[in-house]
Amino acid sequence: MQASDNSLGPYLRSEREQQGIDLHDIASMTKIQPKFIEALEADDYDRLPKGPFVIGFLRSYAQCLSLDADEIVAFFQAHHRQQKPMSSPPMQEPERSAPLRSFPMPRVSWQHGAILSVGLVALIGIFFWVLRSGPSTPNITPDRRADTLAASQPAARPVISAAAVSPSPAPPSPAFSAPASPEPSSPSLANLGSSPETAPTPADSPQTDAAPSEAPAPAVSEEPAQAPAPLVLRVQALEETWMRLDIDDGDRQEALIQAGQSREWKANSQFSLTIGNVKGARVLLNDQELDLPAPRSNSSCQLL
């Protein structure tokens, strides 16, 4: 191989021309594009693909012209080291990141650990102590509960009676007409607890104020308690008794009281009582028993 001025391209072109091979013919035989063959014969390697393609072109070109392919490749590598076709492109080194700084962990001595443990246990104990010592419902015994309820409620007001009635012994009662049927009738009115001739009316009878001194009650309830009625009438039936009652000239009530039962009524000023079985009933006014005038038939008695 004789290459002038270390030029491989002109040598290959002169060999092709001496053998009378056209450019397109060698391009067809080597399967290399004509433009790459022109660049190869002109030593214009910048127009050729990089890397091992140049070596492949040279081997195909030399074999087509019956030249020593190894000698052509060795000549190219010796005189064109700047190309370095067989070497792979240098790998780019990865950028080195900044080294991580390690901070030393503070060392905790066993003394500090013990102090922290004791403090934690103390905090937990205080927390549970606060929970257990919170407000709780006191255990009230029955006696203490009764005292508490009595202290919280106002004192009961005593019953104030309008008068302490003490009727005089009844004289012979006047004649009453006996009813024709078992149903009692209502004869003329008589004074309550006395005979119709001598007994004074409740307005004329002396009244004694039996009201005890009222103890001041603690003001617990906002609504004042209503004062009780001054007159309390209670009827206790020894036998079955029918009765009719007018309270304060307004409210009329009738009742049939069985033996052993009792009824109670209250009034502000007066009662008007008609009773069918005088001997079979006890009449109490303000807890004082009245001596009822018994008629002859024991079937009807009207009291005022």
XYZ file of C-alpha atoms in Angstrom:
304
model
C 0.000 0.000 0.000
C 1.395 3.365 -1.002
C -0.445 6.394 0.315
C 0.988 9.837 -0.298
C 1.049 12.358 2.501
C -0.603 9.916 4.803
C -3.809 10.368 2.795
C -5.972 7.268 2.519
C -8.811 8.691 0.472
C -6.857 9.590 -2.708
C -5.171 6.172 -2.636
C -8.531 4.380 -2.619
C -9.845 6.577 -5.447
C -6.767 5.934 -7.608
C -7.115 2.169 -7.100
C -10.805 2.324 -8.117
C -9.995 4.348 -11.251
C -7.148 2.024 -12.255
C -9.542 -0.927 -12.076
C -12.093 1.016 -14.122
C -14.862 0.810 -11.573
C -17.402 3.608 -11.565
C -18.448 5.373 -8.349
C -22.026 4.210 -8.640
C -20.916 0.658 -9.377
C -18.856 0.432 -6.208
C -21.702 2.065 -4.286
C -23.995 -0.667 -5.596
C -21.532 -3.437 -4.744
C -20.738 -2.144 -1.211
C -24.297 -0.931 -0.394
C -22.758 2.384 0.614
C -24.370 5.611 -0.448
C -22.384 7.530 -3.116
C -22.111 10.591 -0.949
C -20.359 8.594 1.766
C -17.939 7.097 -0.842
C -17.135 10.600 -2.076
C -16.497 11.737 1.511
C -14.320 8.644 2.112
C -12.177 9.285 -1.029
C -11.873 12.977 -0.041
C -10.769 12.189 3.527
C -13.772 14.217 4.707
C -14.580 12.082 7.710
C -16.833 14.716 9.251
C -19.466 13.843 6.668
C -19.360 10.171 7.628
C -21.203 8.562 10.544
C -19.188 8.407 13.722
C -17.825 5.341 15.399
C -17.461 1.892 13.798
C -19.285 2.883 10.583
C -16.074 4.316 9.081
C -14.206 1.039 9.731
C -17.022 -0.893 8.088
C -16.986 1.357 5.028
C -13.209 0.927 4.645
C -13.414 -2.887 4.887
C -16.202 -3.091 2.309
C -14.401 -0.702 -0.037
C -11.077 -2.604 0.253
C -12.729 -6.010 -0.303
C -14.517 -4.715 -3.407
C -11.181 -3.538 -4.873
C -9.395 -6.767 -3.784
C -7.193 -4.856 -1.345
C -5.981 -5.988 2.103
C -8.772 -4.775 4.370
C -6.756 -5.215 7.586
C -3.882 -3.133 6.182
C -6.296 -0.366 5.112
C -7.922 -0.307 8.574
C -4.529 -0.312 10.335
C -3.325 2.565 8.173
C -6.486 4.528 8.988
C -6.138 3.910 12.713
C -2.455 4.870 12.669
C -2.879 8.121 10.773
C -6.308 9.204 11.991
C -6.226 8.658 15.777
C -8.351 11.663 16.318
C -11.305 9.756 14.966
C -10.938 6.720 17.324
C -13.665 4.783 15.524
C -13.453 1.657 17.673
C -13.628 3.454 20.985
C -16.938 4.301 22.484
C -17.632 7.871 23.466
C -16.415 8.753 26.924
C -19.025 8.368 29.537
C -19.968 11.434 31.383
C -19.250 11.231 35.021
C -22.291 11.845 37.189
C -22.308 15.024 39.095
C -21.301 14.543 42.627
C -23.821 15.800 45.079
C -22.768 17.668 48.109
C -21.857 15.261 50.891
C -24.422 14.960 53.611
C -23.346 16.368 56.888
C -23.930 14.100 59.803
C -24.817 15.716 63.058
C -23.851 13.818 66.152
C -26.784 12.855 68.328
C -26.622 14.206 71.846
C -25.774 11.514 74.294
C -28.194 11.175 77.177
C -26.723 9.902 80.367
C -28.553 7.459 82.607
C -29.031 10.191 85.202
C -31.048 12.291 82.765
C -33.029 9.218 81.702
C -33.899 8.395 85.301
C -35.032 11.971 85.970
C -37.242 11.954 82.880
C -38.781 8.609 83.867
C -39.567 9.804 87.394
C -41.116 13.007 86.037
C -43.282 11.073 83.603
C -44.526 8.723 86.332
C -45.305 11.723 88.567
C -47.319 13.421 85.823
C -49.351 10.257 85.236
C -50.027 9.909 88.969
C -51.171 13.543 89.252
C -53.496 13.069 86.274
C -55.233 10.042 87.801
C -55.414 11.738 91.207
C -57.182 14.751 89.678
C -59.659 12.439 87.948
C -60.465 10.527 91.137
C -60.702 13.614 93.370
C -63.159 15.413 91.079
C -66.705 16.381 92.115
C -68.728 13.320 93.044
C -72.190 12.689 94.459
C -71.982 12.364 98.263
C -73.363 9.204 99.816
C -76.421 10.425 101.723
C -77.902 8.106 104.286
C -81.719 8.030 104.705
C -81.563 10.200 107.855
C -79.288 12.758 106.267
C -81.385 12.698 103.102
C -84.536 13.437 105.117
C -82.756 16.303 106.918
C -81.582 17.688 103.599
C -85.068 17.564 102.078
C -86.570 19.133 105.193
C -84.032 21.959 105.094
C -84.683 22.617 101.401
C -88.503 22.767 101.770
C -90.375 25.586 103.495
C -91.860 24.930 106.896
C -95.491 23.808 106.809
C -97.945 26.465 107.828
C -100.313 25.535 110.649
C -104.014 25.306 109.857
C -105.775 28.465 110.977
C -109.338 27.816 112.074
C -111.882 30.561 111.943
C -113.352 29.657 115.305
C -113.293 26.972 117.951
C -116.876 25.839 117.984
C -118.246 24.583 121.293
C -121.990 24.029 120.759
C -124.317 23.990 123.749
C -126.416 20.934 124.594
C -129.294 20.663 122.231
C -132.836 21.074 123.645
C -135.612 18.850 122.466
C -135.482 18.954 118.747
C -138.463 20.229 116.814
C -140.656 17.883 114.933
C -139.523 17.040 111.429
C -141.757 15.589 108.856
C -140.764 12.023 108.079
C -140.306 11.298 104.378
C -142.908 9.108 102.753
C -140.204 7.167 100.926
C -136.680 5.984 101.934
C -135.258 9.001 100.129
C -134.734 11.815 102.666
C -136.411 15.151 102.325
C -135.199 18.645 103.224
C -137.270 20.273 105.974
C -136.787 23.806 107.279
C -133.272 24.995 108.076
C -131.895 24.862 111.615
C -128.805 26.324 113.162
C -125.636 24.179 112.909
C -124.804 22.435 116.197
C -127.740 23.923 118.259
C -131.548 23.983 118.554
C -133.445 26.307 116.210
C -134.829 28.421 119.108
C -131.905 29.128 121.446
C -128.726 28.448 119.539
C -127.079 31.586 118.170
C -126.054 31.794 114.564
C -122.383 31.473 113.657
C -122.262 35.230 113.261
C -123.543 35.758 116.877
C -121.613 32.932 118.539
C -118.371 33.922 120.212
C -115.280 32.984 118.318
C -111.922 32.495 119.899
C -108.851 33.044 117.774
C -107.007 29.770 118.143
C -104.355 30.602 115.612
C -100.909 29.888 117.023
C -98.029 32.175 116.380
C -96.780 31.406 112.914
C -93.071 30.663 112.710
C -91.268 32.461 109.894
C -90.721 30.044 107.029
C -87.537 30.234 104.980
C -88.155 31.821 101.602
C -87.235 28.877 99.373
C -90.081 28.796 96.866
C -90.818 31.908 94.862
C -94.604 31.235 94.839
C -96.252 31.866 98.246
C -98.236 28.977 99.687
C -102.013 29.435 99.686
C -103.569 29.909 103.099
C -105.729 26.939 104.187
C -109.505 27.306 104.565
C -110.616 28.478 108.015
C -113.375 25.828 108.329
C -112.776 22.077 108.017
C -115.751 19.707 108.186
C -115.180 15.954 108.484
C -117.925 13.324 108.482
C -117.198 9.784 109.750
C -119.803 7.171 108.814
C -120.614 4.601 111.516
C -123.325 3.262 109.225
C -124.227 3.894 105.611
C -125.147 7.584 105.492
C -126.472 9.871 102.785
C -125.709 13.594 102.972
C -125.961 16.816 100.994
C -123.630 19.754 101.631
C -123.658 23.414 100.524
C -120.279 25.131 100.894
C -120.245 28.943 101.274
C -123.721 29.186 99.666
C -122.264 28.217 96.331
C -120.916 24.691 95.888
C -123.458 21.885 96.503
C -122.262 18.301 96.890
C -124.035 15.013 97.610
C -122.352 11.880 98.916
C -123.198 8.376 100.096
C -120.624 7.380 102.692
C -120.227 3.711 103.509
C -119.706 2.490 107.044
C -116.132 2.973 108.211
C -115.373 5.696 105.658
C -114.909 9.419 106.202
C -115.062 12.530 104.023
C -113.683 16.012 104.560
C -114.622 19.437 103.164
C -113.273 22.967 103.598
C -115.052 26.321 103.533
C -114.257 29.952 104.082
C -117.380 31.021 105.951
C -120.108 28.383 106.433
C -121.532 24.930 105.694
C -125.170 23.889 105.117
C -125.527 20.163 105.855
C -128.446 17.806 105.293
C -127.823 14.298 106.633
C -130.099 11.267 106.356
C -128.754 9.013 109.133
C -127.945 11.239 112.080
C -127.209 8.409 114.520
C -124.973 6.633 112.034
C -122.527 9.523 111.519
C -120.067 11.655 113.463
C -119.630 15.265 112.365
C -116.447 17.122 113.346
C -115.857 20.814 112.717
C -112.215 21.805 113.011
C -111.549 18.487 114.816
C -114.301 19.131 117.388
C -117.275 16.759 117.363
C -120.692 18.361 117.075
C -123.731 17.136 118.995
C -126.257 16.729 116.220
C -129.985 17.178 117.052
C -131.520 13.786 116.276
C -135.011 13.881 114.739
C -137.654 11.369 115.741
C -137.342 9.361 112.571
C -133.500 9.520 112.446
C -133.862 9.919 108.721
C -133.300 13.589 108.012
C -131.591 16.517 109.634
C -130.640 19.838 108.114
C -127.964 21.891 109.811
C -126.637 25.394 109.146
